[in-house]
Amino acid sequence: MANNKLWGGRFKGQSSHEMDEFASSIQFDYLMFNEDIQGSLAHAKMLGEKKIVSPKDYELIRDGLLSIQADYQNGSLQFDLANEDIHMNIEKILTDKIGKVAGKLHTARSRNDQVATNFHLYLKSKLLNVDKLLDNLKDVLLKLANDNIETIMPGYTHLQHAQPISFGHHLLAYYEMFNRDQERFTFNLKHTDISPLGAGAMAGTTFPIDLFLTAKELGFSKVYNNSIDAVSDRDFALEFLSNASILMMHLSRFCEELSLWMSYEFQFIELSDTYTTGSSIMPQKKNPDLVELIRGKTGRTYGDLNMLLVVMKGLPLAYNKDLQEDKEGVFDTVKTVESSLKLFTEMISTMKVNKTRMYQSTLKDFSNATELADYLAGKGMPFRDAHQLVGNLVYECIQKNVSLQNLPIDYLKNKSDLITEDVYDILKSEAAVSRRNSYGGTGFEQVKKQIQNKKK
Ligand code: ARG
């Protein structure tokens, strides 16, 4: 009995069901259904134009592919594990529909350049979507920053109160990170927007194809210069996973802060009911599940990146079946990134900011100590001496349970005759923020300027 696979000619025996199950990718690569149809339509059109197939055969193939697309949209299409992947499933269905002429579609093409083309098309559209989602997130951050230019909160180093800052400034730090993410994805798009179609199995083809035509038809701006590279390059996928990992890391840091800020100890923000959950045992609970999940899913994305790096390591040129393992991690990360960005953006646009609480937590925390040291240094005291003096003063205040701004003027003057009544103005949190007017600093004017620049 002959082997019934599309490539069965050279075989006498059959593969086992277990082998088919292990070797097939249709379980996940059906996600590239549309890209496969698109790629085949472009290839068939080019074969027709170059007279590699007759106009009549081209039309039969084209109409067959379009009707398969319609069947897919109706949900009436069935894929078979025995046909391995999306490419051969579609070819099989096409054969059932239009007969032997379907076999002409694969002229001057291999599944190696076919799958690479599909993967490029798939990722290209996803990169454009991620770019839009990042635009939305940046818009929301900018609006939130604008509403909070004058919201004062403690700035932290070592998770200890450091210096009072504008909450808007803190938010804009994340804006910068997401902006860099967007730039990285834009560069990633350059390496994805290249057509491998026409590379054949790995060496090109003897047919008089026009691979610039198919590239143009598919909306690619470039073609691969080397057919071996075309079928074995997965750098664009690795770049995506690595850019996604950095993006998820940024979201995860933000999530960590939101989770702290939502705690009883901080009470800086409250997330809306939509993005929080209750407890099955403790009736009072309101848990920030979404922020924890985004933080947690960052781990999946790192895993997906690591998986593909390991798959690619030491892989000889050109195509190897190992490359079939390139897709699931990318699909998984696309899903993670798309839903994380969307939900995160909605969540922060609906959160309540407790401005009073933020401000109050800068009043008793000695985060104005640098102001006093700067004040003394400004009046001529060497900064190191000023640092020492204020440090001692803070120590005494802790013993007396009093804040720097609540010390009587005589007490302060006794420490240094450089101190005069005007010291109380600079000890205010508002002053600590507004006076930090160096470029990119937290001063209200600086934050305002940054927001204006970004709006442009
Ligand atoms: N399903 C395969 C993949 O995802 C398609 C390419 C198969 N090519 C081959 N020569 N077996 O990589």
Coordinates of C-alpha atoms and ligand atoms in Angstrom, one line a residue, residues 23 25 28-29 84-85 87 110-112 115 234 319-321 323-327, ligand 1:
A23 CA 5.3 15.7 14.4
S25 CA 1.9 21.5 14.2
F28 CA -1.3 25.6 16.9
D29 CA -0.2 26.8 13.5
E84 CA 0.8 17.8 9.7
D85 CA 0.5 21.5 9.5
H87 CA 0.1 24.5 4.9
S110 CA 8.7 24.8 -0.5
R111 CA 7.1 24.6 2.9
N112 CA 10.3 26.1 4.2
V115 CA 6.1 28.8 6.7
R234 CA 14.3 33.5 13.2
Y319 CA 15.8 24.5 7.6
N320 CA 15.5 21.9 10.4
K321 CA 12.3 20.6 11.8
L323 CA 12.2 25.3 13.7
Q324 CA 8.6 24.1 14.1
E325 CA 9.2 24.8 17.8
D326 CA 9.5 28.6 17.0
K327 CA 5.8 29.3 16.9
Ligands
ARG1 N1 5.3 22.8 10.1 C1 6.6 23.2 9.6 C2 7.1 24.3 10.5 O1 6.4 24.8 11.2 C3 6.5 23.7 8.2 C4 7.8 23.5 7.4 C5 8.0 22.1 7.2 N2 9.1 21.9 6.3 C6 9.7 20.7 6.1 N3 10.6 20.6 5.3 N4 9.3 19.7 6.8 O2 8.3 24.5 10.5

